[in-house]
PDB file of C-alpha atoms in Angstrom:
ATOM      1  CA  GLN A1100      -3.603 -18.192  -0.539  1.00 80.00           C
ATOM      2  CA  VAL A1101      -3.556 -14.588  -1.741  1.00 87.00           C
ATOM      3  CA  GLN A1102      -1.333 -13.167  -4.451  1.00 93.00           C
ATOM      4  CA  LEU A1103      -0.791  -9.426  -4.641  1.00 95.00           C
ATOM      5  CA  VAL A1104       0.368  -7.527  -7.717  1.00 96.00           C
ATOM      6  CA  GLU A1105       1.215  -3.835  -7.501  1.00 96.00           C
ATOM      7  CA  SER A1106       1.236  -1.365 -10.359  1.00 96.00           C
ATOM      8  CA  GLY A1107       1.376   2.365 -10.940  1.00 97.00           C
ATOM      9  CA  GLY A1108       4.850   3.267  -9.782  1.00 96.00           C
ATOM     10  CA  GLY A1109       7.188   5.494 -11.747  1.00 97.00           C
ATOM     11  CA  LEU A1110       9.102   8.750 -11.873  1.00 98.00           C
ATOM     12  CA  VAL A1111       7.333  11.938 -10.822  1.00 98.00           C
ATOM     13  CA  GLN A1112       8.446  15.473 -10.068  1.00 98.00           C
ATOM     14  CA  PRO A1113       8.204  16.932  -6.579  1.00 98.00           C
ATOM     15  CA  GLY A1114       4.678  18.114  -5.918  1.00 98.00           C
ATOM     16  CA  GLY A1115       3.245  15.625  -8.367  1.00 98.00           C
ATOM     17  CA  SER A1116       0.850  12.731  -7.887  1.00 98.00           C
ATOM     18  CA  LEU A1117       0.749   8.999  -8.495  1.00 98.00           C
ATOM     19  CA  ARG A1118      -1.833   6.317  -7.854  1.00 98.00           C
ATOM     20  CA  LEU A1119      -0.693   2.839  -6.942  1.00 98.00           C
ATOM     21  CA  SER A1120      -2.922  -0.183  -7.366  1.00 98.00           C
ATOM     22  CA  CYS A1121      -2.710  -3.613  -5.800  1.00 97.00           C
ATOM     23  CA  ALA A1122      -4.764  -6.398  -7.307  1.00 96.00           C
ATOM     24  CA  ALA A1123      -5.402  -9.430  -5.123  1.00 94.00           C
ATOM     25  CA  SER A1124      -6.237 -12.938  -6.211  1.00 91.00           C
ATOM     26  CA  GLY A1125      -8.106 -15.363  -3.996  1.00 80.00           C
ATOM     27  CA  SER A1126     -11.513 -15.403  -2.388  1.00 80.00           C
ATOM     28  CA  ILE A1127     -10.733 -13.985   1.034  1.00 84.00           C
ATOM     29  CA  PHE A1128      -9.925 -10.391   0.085  1.00 88.00           C
ATOM     30  CA  SER A1129     -12.886  -9.141   2.076  1.00 86.00           C
ATOM     31  CA  ARG A1130     -11.384 -10.706   5.204  1.00 89.00           C
ATOM     32  CA  CYS A1131      -8.081  -8.905   4.761  1.00 93.00           C
ATOM     33  CA  VAL A1132      -6.809  -5.701   6.247  1.00 97.00           C
ATOM     34  CA  MET A1133      -4.943  -4.217   3.290  1.00 97.00           C
ATOM     35  CA  GLY A1134      -1.978  -1.946   3.686  1.00 98.00           C
ATOM     36  CA  TRP A1135       0.896  -0.188   2.002  1.00 98.00           C
ATOM     37  CA  TYR A1136       4.495  -0.117   3.165  1.00 98.00           C
ATOM     38  CA  ARG A1137       7.628   1.348   1.636  1.00 98.00           C
ATOM     39  CA  GLN A1138      11.347   0.782   1.824  1.00 98.00           C
ATOM     40  CA  ALA A1139      13.941   3.334   0.834  1.00 96.00           C
ATOM     41  CA  PRO A1140      17.556   2.331   0.102  1.00 92.00           C
ATOM     42  CA  GLY A1141      19.434   1.598   3.304  1.00 94.00           C
ATOM     43  CA  LYS A1142      16.320   1.913   5.459  1.00 96.00           C
ATOM     44  CA  GLN A1143      13.874  -0.470   7.069  1.00 97.00           C
ATOM     45  CA  ARG A1144      10.474  -1.099   5.573  1.00 97.00           C
ATOM     46  CA  GLU A1145       7.982   1.312   7.068  1.00 98.00           C
ATOM     47  CA  PHE A1146       4.214   1.334   7.404  1.00 98.00           C
ATOM     48  CA  ILE A1147       2.295   3.923   5.372  1.00 97.00           C
ATOM     49  CA  ALA A1148      -1.410   3.189   5.630  1.00 98.00           C
ATOM     50  CA  ASN A1149      -3.997   0.458   5.972  1.00 98.00           C
ATOM     51  CA  ILE A1150      -7.697  -0.074   5.469  1.00 98.00           C
ATOM     52  CA  ASN A1151     -10.014  -2.725   6.837  1.00 95.00           C
ATOM     53  CA  SER A1152     -12.899  -4.379   5.074  1.00 91.00           C
ATOM     54  CA  GLY A1153     -15.308  -1.798   6.423  1.00 91.00           C
ATOM     55  CA  GLY A1154     -13.272   1.082   5.032  1.00 94.00           C
ATOM     56  CA  SER A1155     -11.678   2.366   8.225  1.00 97.00           C
ATOM     57  CA  THR A1156      -8.238   3.771   7.540  1.00 98.00           C
ATOM     58  CA  TYR A1157      -5.049   4.497   9.434  1.00 98.00           C
ATOM     59  CA  TYR A1158      -2.041   6.519   8.266  1.00 98.00           C
ATOM     60  CA  ALA A1159       1.524   7.131   9.264  1.00 98.00           C
ATOM     61  CA  ASP A1160       2.142  10.732  10.293  1.00 97.00           C
ATOM     62  CA  SER A1161       4.615  11.178   7.446  1.00 96.00           C
ATOM     63  CA  VAL A1162       1.902  10.788   4.803  1.00 97.00           C
ATOM     64  CA  LYS A1163      -1.227  11.963   6.600  1.00 97.00           C
ATOM     65  CA  GLY A1164      -3.050  14.568   4.533  1.00 97.00           C
ATOM     66  CA  ARG A1165      -1.108  13.715   1.361  1.00 98.00           C
ATOM     67  CA  PHE A1166      -1.850  10.028   0.756  1.00 98.00           C
ATOM     68  CA  THR A1167      -5.235   8.311   0.612  1.00 98.00           C
ATOM     69  CA  ILE A1168      -5.817   4.578   0.795  1.00 98.00           C
ATOM     70  CA  SER A1169      -9.003   3.046  -0.576  1.00 98.00           C
ATOM     71  CA  ARG A1170     -10.295  -0.339  -1.614  1.00 96.00           C
ATOM     72  CA  ASP A1171     -12.805  -1.824  -4.014  1.00 94.00           C
ATOM     73  CA  ASN A1172     -13.934  -5.148  -2.601  1.00 91.00           C
ATOM     74  CA  ALA A1173     -15.811  -6.004  -5.800  1.00 91.00           C
ATOM     75  CA  LYS A1174     -12.560  -5.711  -7.758  1.00 93.00           C
ATOM     76  CA  ASN A1175     -10.285  -7.174  -5.054  1.00 94.00           C
ATOM     77  CA  THR A1176      -8.130  -4.083  -5.381  1.00 96.00           C
ATOM     78  CA  VAL A1177      -6.603  -1.584  -3.001  1.00 97.00           C
ATOM     79  CA  TYR A1178      -5.303   1.820  -4.059  1.00 98.00           C
ATOM     80  CA  LEU A1179      -2.902   4.410  -2.745  1.00 98.00           C
ATOM     81  CA  GLN A1180      -3.400   7.919  -4.066  1.00 98.00           C
ATOM     82  CA  MET A1181      -0.249   9.929  -3.432  1.00 98.00           C
ATOM     83  CA  ASN A1182      -0.341  13.709  -3.756  1.00 98.00           C
ATOM     84  CA  SER A1183       2.178  16.456  -3.014  1.00 98.00           C
ATOM     85  CA  LEU A1184       5.002  13.976  -3.427  1.00 98.00           C
ATOM     86  CA  LYS A1185       8.396  14.777  -1.953  1.00 97.00           C
ATOM     87  CA  PRO A1186      11.860  13.411  -2.776  1.00 97.00           C
ATOM     88  CA  GLU A1187      11.824  11.621   0.587  1.00 96.00           C
ATOM     89  CA  ASP A1188       8.840   9.584  -0.641  1.00 97.00           C
ATOM     90  CA  THR A1189      11.197   7.807  -3.035  1.00 98.00           C
ATOM     91  CA  ALA A1190      11.096   4.105  -2.205  1.00 98.00           C
ATOM     92  CA  VAL A1191       9.878   0.710  -3.269  1.00 98.00           C
ATOM     93  CA  TYR A1192       6.221   0.498  -2.280  1.00 98.00           C
ATOM     94  CA  TYR A1193       4.775  -2.824  -1.156  1.00 98.00           C
ATOM     95  CA  CYS A1194       1.197  -3.953  -0.849  1.00 97.00           C
ATOM     96  CA  ASN A1195       0.345  -6.058   2.202  1.00 97.00           C
ATOM     97  CA  GLY A1196      -2.638  -8.192   3.019  1.00 96.00           C
ATOM     98  CA  ARG A1197      -3.231  -9.385   6.570  1.00 95.00           C
ATOM     99  CA  CYS A1198      -5.949 -11.983   6.128  1.00 92.00           C
ATOM    100  CA  ARG A1199      -7.948 -14.205   8.428  1.00 88.00           C
ATOM    101  CA  SER A1200      -8.733 -17.741   7.360  1.00 85.00           C
ATOM    102  CA  GLY A1201      -9.601 -20.823   9.354  1.00 85.00           C
ATOM    103  CA  GLY A1202      -8.953 -19.094  12.659  1.00 86.00           C
ATOM    104  CA  ASN A1203      -5.453 -18.041  11.642  1.00 90.00           C
ATOM    105  CA  THR A1204      -3.980 -14.786  10.377  1.00 91.00           C
ATOM    106  CA  TYR A1205      -1.658 -14.708   7.381  1.00 92.00           C
ATOM    107  CA  ASP A1206       0.521 -11.959   5.923  1.00 94.00           C
ATOM    108  CA  TYR A1207       0.884 -11.633   2.160  1.00 95.00           C
ATOM    109  CA  TRP A1208       3.169  -9.281   0.232  1.00 96.00           C
ATOM    110  CA  GLY A1209       3.397  -8.040  -3.309  1.00 96.00           C
ATOM    111  CA  GLN A1210       6.642  -7.795  -5.241  1.00 96.00           C
ATOM    112  CA  GLY A1211       6.888  -4.029  -4.867  1.00 97.00           C
ATOM    113  CA  THR A1212       6.767  -1.096  -7.259  1.00 97.00           C
ATOM    114  CA  GLN A1213       9.360   1.659  -7.476  1.00 98.00           C
ATOM    115  CA  VAL A1214       8.351   5.264  -6.873  1.00 98.00           C
ATOM    116  CA  THR A1215      10.957   7.919  -7.600  1.00 98.00           C
ATOM    117  CA  VAL A1216      10.318  11.584  -6.838  1.00 98.00           C
ATOM    118  CA  SER A1217      12.897  13.760  -8.528  1.00 97.00           C
ATOM    119  CA  SER A1218      13.214  16.810 -10.699  1.00 95.00           C
TER     120      SER A1218
END
């Protein structure tokens, strides 16, 4: 079982930056591909970025070059550094862990943190 707790959301002006954190409990963090998703009002949840245990990353085109995902396996934490924020980045941001255990793969989600980009 993995529990994920996000933090770092808030209100920021266009062009500003925020860093989201996601702290994971449990002992299998190193076997999880960690990712970030977001959901804007009236829209489906969309993939933003993920990172595997070795540090390889993958980004959605909409955030490539502006957002950076990273992880600290010693702290069981994954981060999302968001720069050059735009109003269209406004959404609830969710941390995801896709973890392997006992031959199975499990998906875990955090509760979400609101990011609002507005002047």
